[in-house]
Coordinates of C-alpha atoms in Angstrom, one line a residue:
M1 CA -10.7 -21.7 -13.5
T2 CA -8.9 -23.7 -16.2
D3 CA -4.7 -23.9 -15.3
V4 CA -2.8 -22.7 -18.3
K5 CA 0.4 -24.1 -16.5
E6 CA 1.8 -26.8 -18.4
N7 CA 3.7 -30.4 -17.3
V8 CA 7.1 -29.2 -16.1
K9 CA 9.5 -29.4 -19.3
K10 CA 13.3 -30.0 -18.7
I11 CA 15.8 -28.0 -20.7
S12 CA 17.9 -30.2 -23.2
A13 CA 21.6 -30.4 -23.6
D14 CA 20.4 -29.7 -27.3
I15 CA 20.0 -26.0 -28.0
R16 CA 18.0 -26.3 -30.9
E17 CA 15.2 -28.5 -29.2
N18 CA 15.4 -25.1 -26.4
E19 CA 15.4 -23.0 -29.7
R20 CA 12.4 -25.1 -31.3
Y21 CA 9.9 -25.3 -27.9
I22 CA 10.6 -22.0 -27.0
Q23 CA 9.2 -20.7 -30.2
E24 CA 6.6 -22.9 -29.8
R25 CA 5.8 -21.1 -26.7
C26 CA 6.2 -17.7 -28.5
E27 CA 4.8 -18.3 -31.3
N28 CA 3.5 -14.7 -32.7
C29 CA 5.1 -12.9 -29.6
A30 CA 6.7 -10.2 -32.1
D31 CA 8.2 -8.5 -28.3
I32 CA 10.0 -11.5 -27.2
L33 CA 13.1 -11.9 -29.1
I34 CA 14.9 -15.3 -29.4
R35 CA 18.3 -14.8 -31.4
P36 CA 21.0 -17.3 -31.9
M37 CA 24.3 -16.5 -31.9
R38 CA 28.4 -18.6 -32.7
L39 CA 30.6 -17.5 -29.1
G40 CA 33.9 -18.6 -28.7
E41 CA 37.2 -18.7 -30.9
E42 CA 36.9 -19.3 -33.8
R43 CA 32.7 -18.8 -33.3
K44 CA 32.5 -22.5 -32.8
A45 CA 30.2 -22.9 -29.5
D46 CA 26.5 -22.3 -30.8
C47 CA 24.3 -20.0 -28.0
L48 CA 20.8 -18.7 -27.9
M49 CA 19.4 -15.4 -26.1
V50 CA 15.5 -15.2 -25.1
Y51 CA 14.8 -11.7 -23.5
I52 CA 11.7 -8.7 -23.8
E53 CA 12.8 -6.1 -26.4
V54 CA 12.1 -3.1 -24.3
A55 CA 13.1 -4.4 -20.8
V56 CA 16.5 -5.9 -22.3
S57 CA 17.5 -3.3 -24.8
N58 CA 20.9 -2.7 -23.7
M59 CA 22.0 -6.5 -24.3
M60 CA 25.5 -5.1 -25.8
L61 CA 27.0 -2.1 -24.0
D62 CA 29.9 -2.9 -22.3
D63 CA 28.4 -1.6 -18.7
S64 CA 26.0 -4.0 -18.9
A65 CA 26.0 -7.0 -17.1
I66 CA 25.4 -9.1 -20.4
G67 CA 27.9 -7.1 -22.2
K68 CA 30.8 -8.6 -20.2
M69 CA 29.5 -12.0 -20.8
I70 CA 29.2 -11.8 -23.9
N71 CA 32.2 -10.2 -24.7
Y72 CA 34.1 -12.6 -22.4
F73 CA 33.1 -15.4 -24.6
W74 CA 34.0 -13.7 -27.4
E75 CA 37.5 -14.8 -26.9
V76 CA 37.0 -18.0 -25.0
P77 CA 37.4 -21.8 -26.2
P78 CA 34.1 -23.0 -26.6
E79 CA 35.1 -25.7 -24.4
K80 CA 35.9 -23.6 -21.2
I81 CA 32.3 -21.7 -22.3
P82 CA 29.5 -24.6 -20.0
E83 CA 32.6 -24.3 -17.5
F84 CA 32.0 -21.0 -16.9
M85 CA 28.1 -21.6 -17.1
Q86 CA 28.7 -24.5 -14.5
N87 CA 30.9 -22.0 -11.5
N88 CA 30.4 -18.6 -13.1
S89 CA 34.2 -17.4 -12.6
L90 CA 33.2 -13.9 -14.1
G91 CA 31.4 -13.5 -10.9
I92 CA 28.1 -11.3 -12.5
A93 CA 26.2 -9.6 -10.0
D94 CA 23.3 -11.6 -10.3
V95 CA 23.2 -14.4 -12.2
Q96 CA 21.0 -17.3 -11.6
K97 CA 20.6 -21.3 -12.9
L98 CA 17.5 -22.2 -14.2
N99 CA 16.6 -26.3 -14.5
D100 CA 13.7 -25.8 -16.3
M101 CA 11.8 -24.2 -19.0
N102 CA 8.6 -22.4 -16.2
E103 CA 11.4 -21.3 -14.6
V104 CA 13.4 -19.8 -18.1
F105 CA 9.3 -18.3 -19.0
G106 CA 9.1 -17.0 -15.3
A107 CA 12.5 -15.4 -16.1
I108 CA 12.0 -13.8 -19.1
L109 CA 8.4 -12.7 -18.8
S110 CA 10.2 -10.9 -15.0
G111 CA 11.7 -8.9 -17.6
N112 CA 15.5 -10.3 -17.3
A113 CA 17.6 -11.7 -20.0
V114 CA 17.9 -15.6 -19.8
F115 CA 21.4 -17.5 -21.9
F116 CA 21.2 -20.9 -23.3
I117 CA 24.7 -22.7 -25.0
D118 CA 24.8 -26.1 -27.0
G119 CA 26.0 -29.2 -24.5
Y120 CA 24.9 -27.2 -21.5
D121 CA 21.3 -28.5 -19.5
R122 CA 20.8 -25.7 -17.6
A123 CA 20.1 -21.5 -18.6
M124 CA 21.1 -18.9 -17.4
K125 CA 19.6 -16.1 -16.0
I126 CA 21.0 -12.0 -16.2
S127 CA 19.7 -9.5 -14.4
S128 CA 18.3 -6.2 -16.8
R129 CA 16.6 -3.4 -15.6
G130 CA 13.5 -4.5 -16.4
Y131 CA 10.3 -3.3 -17.9
P132 CA 9.9 0.2 -17.9
N133 CA 8.5 2.3 -15.5
M134 CA 7.8 6.1 -14.4
G135 CA 10.7 6.0 -10.8
V136 CA 10.4 7.4 -8.6
S137 CA 8.2 10.7 -7.5
E138 CA 6.7 12.9 -5.4
A139 CA 3.3 11.1 -3.5
E140 CA 0.5 12.8 -4.8
S141 CA -2.4 11.9 -2.7
E142 CA -0.2 12.5 0.9
K143 CA 1.2 16.1 0.5
V144 CA 3.2 16.3 4.2
L145 CA 5.0 19.9 5.0
R146 CA 8.2 18.2 6.7
G147 CA 8.8 15.0 6.0
S148 CA 10.9 12.9 2.8
K149 CA 9.1 13.7 -0.3
E150 CA 9.9 10.4 -2.0
G151 CA 7.2 8.0 -3.2
F152 CA 6.7 4.9 -4.3
S153 CA 7.0 3.9 -8.6
D154 CA 4.9 0.9 -10.2
S155 CA 8.3 -1.2 -9.1
V156 CA 8.0 -3.3 -6.3
K157 CA 12.1 -3.9 -6.7
T158 CA 12.7 0.1 -6.3
N159 CA 10.3 -0.2 -3.6
S160 CA 11.3 -2.6 -0.9
A161 CA 15.0 -0.6 -2.2
L162 CA 12.7 2.4 -0.6
V163 CA 12.2 1.1 2.8
R164 CA 15.0 -0.6 3.3
K165 CA 17.0 2.6 2.6
R166 CA 15.4 3.7 5.9
L167 CA 15.6 0.5 7.8
R168 CA 19.0 -0.5 6.9
D169 CA 18.9 -4.1 9.6
T170 CA 19.0 -7.0 8.4
R171 CA 16.2 -7.9 11.0
M172 CA 13.8 -6.4 8.1
K173 CA 13.2 -8.8 5.9
V174 CA 11.1 -9.3 2.4
E175 CA 9.9 -12.5 1.2
E176 CA 8.1 -13.0 -2.2
Y177 CA 5.6 -14.6 -3.9
Q178 CA 3.4 -14.7 -7.1
M179 CA 0.2 -14.5 -7.5
G180 CA -2.3 -15.1 -10.5
V181 CA -2.1 -18.0 -12.8
R182 CA -2.0 -15.6 -15.7
S183 CA -0.5 -12.1 -14.9
N184 CA 2.5 -13.6 -12.4
T185 CA 2.6 -10.4 -10.4
V186 CA 5.1 -9.8 -7.8
L187 CA 4.4 -9.4 -4.5
Q188 CA 6.2 -8.8 -1.0
I189 CA 6.1 -9.1 3.0
L190 CA 8.6 -6.9 4.3
Y191 CA 8.6 -7.4 8.3
I192 CA 10.7 -6.9 11.0
N193 CA 11.5 -10.1 12.5
D194 CA 12.3 -9.8 15.8
L195 CA 8.9 -7.3 16.4
V196 CA 6.7 -9.0 14.7
H197 CA 3.8 -11.6 15.9
E198 CA 4.2 -15.2 14.0
E199 CA 0.2 -15.7 14.5
L200 CA 0.1 -12.2 12.5
L201 CA 2.4 -13.4 9.5
E202 CA 1.7 -17.3 9.1
Q203 CA -3.1 -14.8 8.7
I204 CA -1.7 -12.9 6.1
K205 CA 0.3 -16.2 4.0
E206 CA -2.6 -18.0 4.5
R207 CA -5.1 -15.6 2.7
I208 CA -3.1 -15.1 0.2
E209 CA -2.0 -18.3 -1.0
E210 CA -6.1 -18.9 0.3
Y211 CA -7.5 -17.9 -3.8
E212 CA -6.7 -18.7 -7.5
I213 CA -7.0 -16.2 -10.2
D214 CA -6.0 -15.1 -13.1
G215 CA -4.5 -11.6 -12.2
V216 CA -4.0 -9.2 -9.8
L217 CA -2.6 -6.0 -11.1
D218 CA -3.4 -3.4 -8.2
S219 CA -2.7 -3.7 -4.7
G220 CA -6.7 -3.0 -4.5
M221 CA -7.3 -6.7 -6.0
L222 CA -5.2 -7.7 -3.1
E223 CA -7.1 -6.4 -0.5
Q224 CA -10.3 -6.7 -0.9
L225 CA -9.4 -10.5 -2.3
T226 CA -8.0 -10.9 1.5
E227 CA -9.5 -8.9 4.2
E228 CA -12.7 -9.9 6.3
P229 CA -15.1 -9.3 6.8
W230 CA -15.6 -8.5 2.5
Y231 CA -18.8 -5.9 3.5
S232 CA -17.6 -3.2 5.9
P233 CA -17.1 -0.4 4.3
F234 CA -14.1 0.6 7.1
P235 CA -11.0 -0.6 5.3
Q236 CA -9.0 -3.2 7.1
Y237 CA -5.5 -2.2 5.2
Q238 CA -3.6 1.1 5.2
V239 CA -2.8 2.6 2.3
T240 CA -0.2 5.4 1.8
E241 CA 2.6 6.2 -0.9
R242 CA 5.1 7.2 1.1
P243 CA 7.9 4.5 2.1
D244 CA 9.1 7.0 5.7
R245 CA 5.4 5.6 6.6
A246 CA 5.7 2.4 5.8
A247 CA 9.2 1.9 7.6
L248 CA 7.3 4.0 10.7
E249 CA 5.1 1.3 11.0
L250 CA 7.3 -1.5 10.4
L251 CA 9.4 -0.1 13.5
N252 CA 5.5 -0.3 15.3
G253 CA 5.3 -4.1 14.2
K254 CA 3.7 -3.9 11.6
V255 CA 3.7 -5.6 7.9
V256 CA 3.7 -4.5 4.9
L257 CA 2.7 -5.4 1.5
L258 CA 4.3 -4.4 -1.9
C259 CA 2.2 -5.3 -5.0
D260 CA 4.0 -4.8 -8.9
N261 CA 2.8 -2.4 -11.0
S262 CA 1.1 -0.4 -7.7
P263 CA 2.4 2.6 -6.2
S264 CA 1.0 2.2 -2.9
A265 CA 1.6 0.3 -0.2
L266 CA -0.6 -1.4 2.2
I267 CA 0.1 -2.1 6.1
L268 CA -1.4 -4.2 8.5
P269 CA -3.3 -4.7 10.7
G270 CA -5.4 -1.0 10.5
S271 CA -7.0 0.8 13.2
F272 CA -9.5 3.6 13.1
S273 CA -6.3 5.8 15.1
G274 CA -3.8 4.7 12.5
F275 CA -6.6 6.0 9.7
M276 CA -6.4 9.3 11.3
E277 CA -2.6 9.9 11.4
S278 CA -0.5 11.6 9.0
S279 CA 3.1 10.8 8.4
E280 CA 4.6 14.5 9.5
D281 CA 3.4 13.4 13.5
W282 CA 5.9 12.5 13.8
Y283 CA 7.7 15.1 12.8
H284 CA 6.4 18.0 14.6
H285 CA 5.8 19.2 17.9
F286 CA 3.1 17.1 19.6
E287 CA 1.5 20.4 20.3
V288 CA 1.2 21.1 17.3
A289 CA 0.3 17.6 15.9
S290 CA -2.1 17.2 18.8
F291 CA -3.9 19.8 18.1
L292 CA -4.2 19.2 14.1
R293 CA -5.7 15.2 14.8
I294 CA -8.6 16.5 17.2
L295 CA -9.2 19.2 13.9
R296 CA -9.6 16.0 12.5
Y297 CA -11.9 13.5 14.5
L298 CA -13.4 17.0 14.7
A299 CA -13.9 16.8 10.4
L300 CA -14.6 13.6 10.4
L301 CA -18.1 14.3 12.9
T302 CA -18.2 16.9 10.5
A303 CA -18.2 15.4 7.4
M304 CA -20.5 12.3 8.8
L305 CA -23.7 13.4 10.6
L306 CA -24.0 17.3 9.9
P307 CA -25.9 16.8 7.4
G308 CA -28.6 14.3 9.4
L309 CA -27.9 16.8 12.2
Y310 CA -29.4 19.5 10.1
L311 CA -32.5 18.1 9.1
A312 CA -33.1 16.7 12.2
V313 CA -32.9 20.2 13.8
I314 CA -35.1 21.6 11.4
R315 CA -37.7 19.1 11.1
F316 CA -37.9 18.2 14.6
H317 CA -36.3 19.4 17.8
T318 CA -36.4 23.2 16.3
Q319 CA -37.3 24.1 19.5
I320 CA -33.2 23.6 20.8
L321 CA -32.5 26.9 18.2
P322 CA -32.8 30.7 19.0
A323 CA -36.0 31.4 17.6
N324 CA -33.5 34.0 15.5
L325 CA -32.1 31.6 13.9
L326 CA -35.1 29.5 13.4
L327 CA -36.5 32.5 11.9
S328 CA -33.6 32.8 9.6
F329 CA -33.2 29.1 8.3
A330 CA -37.2 29.5 7.8
E331 CA -36.9 33.2 5.6
A332 CA -33.8 30.9 2.8
R333 CA -36.2 28.1 2.8
E334 CA -39.0 30.6 1.5
G335 CA -40.3 30.1 -1.9
V336 CA -37.9 26.3 -2.1
P337 CA -40.4 23.8 -4.1
F338 CA -38.8 20.6 -2.4
T339 CA -38.3 19.0 1.3
S340 CA -35.8 19.3 3.3
V341 CA -34.6 15.9 2.8
T342 CA -34.8 16.3 -1.3
E343 CA -32.8 19.4 -1.1
L344 CA -30.4 18.2 0.5
M345 CA -29.5 14.8 -0.7
L346 CA -30.1 16.3 -4.9
L347 CA -27.2 19.2 -3.2
E348 CA -25.3 16.4 -2.2
L349 CA -25.5 13.7 -4.9
A350 CA -24.6 17.7 -6.6
F351 CA -21.8 17.9 -5.0
E352 CA -20.6 14.0 -5.7
L353 CA -20.6 14.7 -9.5
I354 CA -18.2 17.7 -9.0
R355 CA -15.6 15.7 -7.3
E356 CA -16.3 13.0 -9.9
A357 CA -15.1 15.1 -12.8
G358 CA -12.3 17.1 -11.1
V359 CA -10.6 13.3 -10.7
R360 CA -11.8 12.5 -14.2
V361 CA -10.8 15.1 -15.8
P362 CA -6.3 15.5 -16.6
G363 CA -3.9 18.0 -14.8
A364 CA -4.5 21.6 -13.8
L365 CA -8.0 21.6 -15.7
G366 CA -9.8 18.6 -13.3
N367 CA -8.9 21.4 -10.0
A368 CA -10.5 24.3 -12.2
I369 CA -13.7 22.1 -13.2
G370 CA -14.3 21.5 -9.1
I371 CA -13.9 24.9 -7.6
V372 CA -15.2 26.7 -10.6
G373 CA -18.4 23.8 -10.6
G374 CA -19.3 24.2 -7.4
L375 CA -19.4 28.3 -6.8
I376 CA -21.3 28.4 -10.4
I377 CA -23.9 25.0 -9.6
G378 CA -24.8 26.6 -6.2
D379 CA -24.6 30.2 -7.0
A380 CA -27.3 29.2 -9.9
A381 CA -29.2 26.7 -7.4
V382 CA -29.8 29.7 -4.7
S383 CA -31.3 31.7 -7.5
A384 CA -33.2 29.4 -9.3
N385 CA -34.5 29.6 -5.3
L386 CA -34.3 25.8 -5.8
V387 CA -31.8 25.2 -3.1
S388 CA -31.8 27.7 0.1
P389 CA -28.0 29.5 0.7
I390 CA -27.6 27.5 4.0
V391 CA -28.5 23.9 2.6
V392 CA -25.0 25.3 0.5
M393 CA -23.1 26.0 3.5
I394 CA -24.1 22.1 4.9
V395 CA -22.6 20.2 1.9
A396 CA -19.3 23.1 1.9
L397 CA -18.3 21.8 5.0
T398 CA -19.6 18.5 4.8
A399 CA -17.4 18.4 1.8
L400 CA -14.2 19.8 3.3
G401 CA -15.0 18.0 6.6
S402 CA -14.4 15.1 4.0
M403 CA -11.1 16.4 2.4
V404 CA -9.2 16.5 6.3
I405 CA -9.7 13.3 6.5
P406 CA -5.8 11.5 5.9
D407 CA -6.8 9.1 4.2
E408 CA -9.2 9.1 1.2
E409 CA -9.9 4.8 1.4
F410 CA -11.2 5.6 5.1
A411 CA -12.9 9.0 4.1
S412 CA -15.4 7.3 1.6
A413 CA -16.6 4.7 4.2
F414 CA -17.4 7.7 5.8
R415 CA -19.3 10.0 2.8
L416 CA -21.1 6.3 2.6
M417 CA -22.6 6.2 6.1
K418 CA -23.2 10.5 5.3
Y419 CA -25.8 9.5 3.4
G420 CA -27.3 6.4 6.2
F421 CA -26.9 9.6 8.8
L422 CA -28.6 12.3 6.6
F423 CA -32.2 9.5 6.3
L424 CA -32.1 8.4 9.7
G425 CA -31.8 12.1 11.1
G426 CA -34.1 13.4 8.3
Y427 CA -37.1 10.7 9.5
L428 CA -36.6 10.2 12.7
G429 CA -34.2 13.1 14.4
I430 CA -32.2 12.5 16.8
Y431 CA -33.7 9.7 17.9
G432 CA -31.6 8.2 14.3
I433 CA -28.7 9.9 14.4
V434 CA -28.4 8.1 18.1
L435 CA -29.5 4.9 16.5
G436 CA -27.4 5.1 13.3
L437 CA -24.8 6.1 15.5
Y438 CA -24.8 3.1 18.7
L439 CA -25.0 1.0 15.0
M440 CA -21.9 2.1 13.8
I441 CA -20.1 2.2 17.0
S442 CA -21.4 -1.7 17.5
H443 CA -20.3 -2.4 14.3
L444 CA -16.4 -1.3 15.0
S445 CA -16.1 -2.4 18.5
G446 CA -17.2 -5.9 16.5
L447 CA -14.7 -5.4 13.6
L448 CA -11.3 -7.7 13.8
S449 CA -8.2 -6.4 11.2
F450 CA -6.1 -9.6 11.4
G451 CA -6.7 -10.6 14.8
V452 CA -6.6 -6.5 16.0
P453 CA -9.8 -4.9 17.5
Y454 CA -10.3 -2.1 14.7
L455 CA -11.1 0.5 17.7
V456 CA -7.0 0.1 19.5
P457 CA -6.2 2.4 21.6
F458 CA -9.6 3.6 22.0
V459 CA -10.3 -0.4 23.5
R460 CA -8.1 -1.2 26.5
K461 CA -7.1 -5.0 26.3
H462 CA -3.4 -4.0 26.8
P463 CA -1.1 -2.1 29.7
V464 CA -1.9 1.9 28.9
S465 CA 1.7 1.9 28.5
R466 CA 1.8 -0.7 25.6
V467 CA -0.7 1.5 23.7
G468 CA -0.6 3.7 20.8
D469 CA -1.1 7.5 21.3
G470 CA -5.1 7.4 20.4
I471 CA -5.9 11.2 19.6
W472 CA -3.4 12.8 22.2
R473 CA 0.0 12.4 20.5
I474 CA 2.4 12.4 23.3
P475 CA 5.7 14.3 23.3
F476 CA 8.7 12.3 21.5
K477 CA 10.5 11.3 24.3
K478 CA 8.2 9.4 26.9
R479 CA 7.6 7.6 23.4
Q480 CA 9.1 4.9 25.3
Y481 CA 6.7 1.9 24.2
R482 CA 6.0 0.5 21.0
P483 CA 2.3 -0.3 20.0
V484 CA -0.2 -3.7 20.7
Y485 CA 1.1 -4.5 17.1
A486 CA 4.9 -5.6 18.3
K487 CA 6.0 -8.4 20.4
S488 CA 6.3 -8.1 24.4
D489 CA 9.6 -8.8 24.7
Q490 CA 10.5 -5.7 22.0
S491 CA 7.7 -2.7 23.9
L492 CA 10.9 -1.1 24.6
R493 CA 11.4 1.0 22.0
L494 CA 13.4 4.2 23.3
K495 CA 16.0 4.7 26.7
R496 CA 18.4 6.8 27.5
K497 CA 22.1 5.7 27.2
A498 CA 23.5 6.9 30.1
Q499 CA 20.0 4.7 31.8
T500 CA 22.3 2.0 30.1
K501 CA 25.8 2.5 31.0
A502 CA 24.6 3.1 34.7
A503 CA 22.6 0.0 34.5
G504 CA 26.0 -1.9 33.3
K505 CA 28.3 -0.4 35.3
E506 CA 25.9 -1.7 38.1
A507 CA 26.2 -5.6 36.9
E508 CA 29.7 -4.9 36.8
N509 CA 30.3 -4.1 40.5
E510 CA 27.6 -6.3 41.5
V511 CA 29.8 -9.0 39.6
R512 CA 33.5 -7.7 40.9
R513 CA 31.4 -8.2 45.1
K514 CA 30.7 -11.6 44.2

């Protein structure tokens, strides 16, 4: 790939040379405005302001940082303006000195204004409101009955602020990187300094810096570049639109990746049980949350195995069904021109088409297409004797099972696995289902997400107290220890204040006795 970065050019003390260079670089860039001006008493000081039109449209407003600075410069002698530039005596928030033109264009293209003055070989970056974005909105894909309704926005700065709003502790660190030779996309790594393992943090940074790419336009591109192994259908990053979920995982010792222009956060390392947890699991009583988790695991098995089991039973193992049920299945399939495998495969693909159409069609019309399309196609197919009613029910239950899984990317992996089990059950019977389960569990057992076993906490390499909850959600008062992602010396997360006071008094008495 051709390196588009030029040699570093220093900022000249001659403002006209700077203006010529900027105009040359910004040729045919109508959205980048270059505004020369004369400031100071009797307008003797030549200055230059460069900014992107939409990003800094409020430049001259009195309540903006840039407006205050310009108004200040109108009334001071020209010889004092460089002194202000040197010392920043006005105390404007987020003003930074820039040393070369690469820094200048990086600041401009990030949505800031850059100020030059004749006779001073530095420039000032003055932060503004930045590029337009949608702002904070409700999370769409992770609906909850209880808990915060806030969702991430397209601005990485806003997203990190939403997490900081929930974790007001300086031990939560935010490290910033840029990725993409042409896009210069801002990435942020969030972690809690005394909880995260240094090896995990170093591994994440190494993978981010491993590739050079033209542009990163969404966190999904970053996910595909950095995951290992790349061929696994199971996601190794957990994706969330909820700041409270990101904050909760940070408290568990995980790391959160934020990407500019993406309303989703990546949580890592990922685990099988983590994908099956909902954001509101810790807001409900443990009995209800445990019941819902068990329901999700049953739904997962339904989404993956039900079509294959149906084919295995009706084609190879009919003896395990009651006679009345078997006769009912046979009567329902009477007159269907396709084999049972072809019949189920066609209906599954038809439902995938309806699902995809519902996603692509905008607004409420998409939901209507999904519901009405499914009813009409299913009813028409049964009436035309192309499929049996029982197959329509099997496909509907399978689709409902996949929709119950909280994480969409995780559910998509099992939607793919479903077709494998469909063919295994249809041509090898129960033996094929068992073979598929063996291969899948073997793959999951060897899968690591940044060095952490994917099946944690079902793979118990640590004491029980250091393992996550698994399927059963333990009562909140009993959740005294963090999962294995956090450092061992920070494993304790909950204790009674009375115990702390008693331990302090005992230590004080011991000192007095000595």
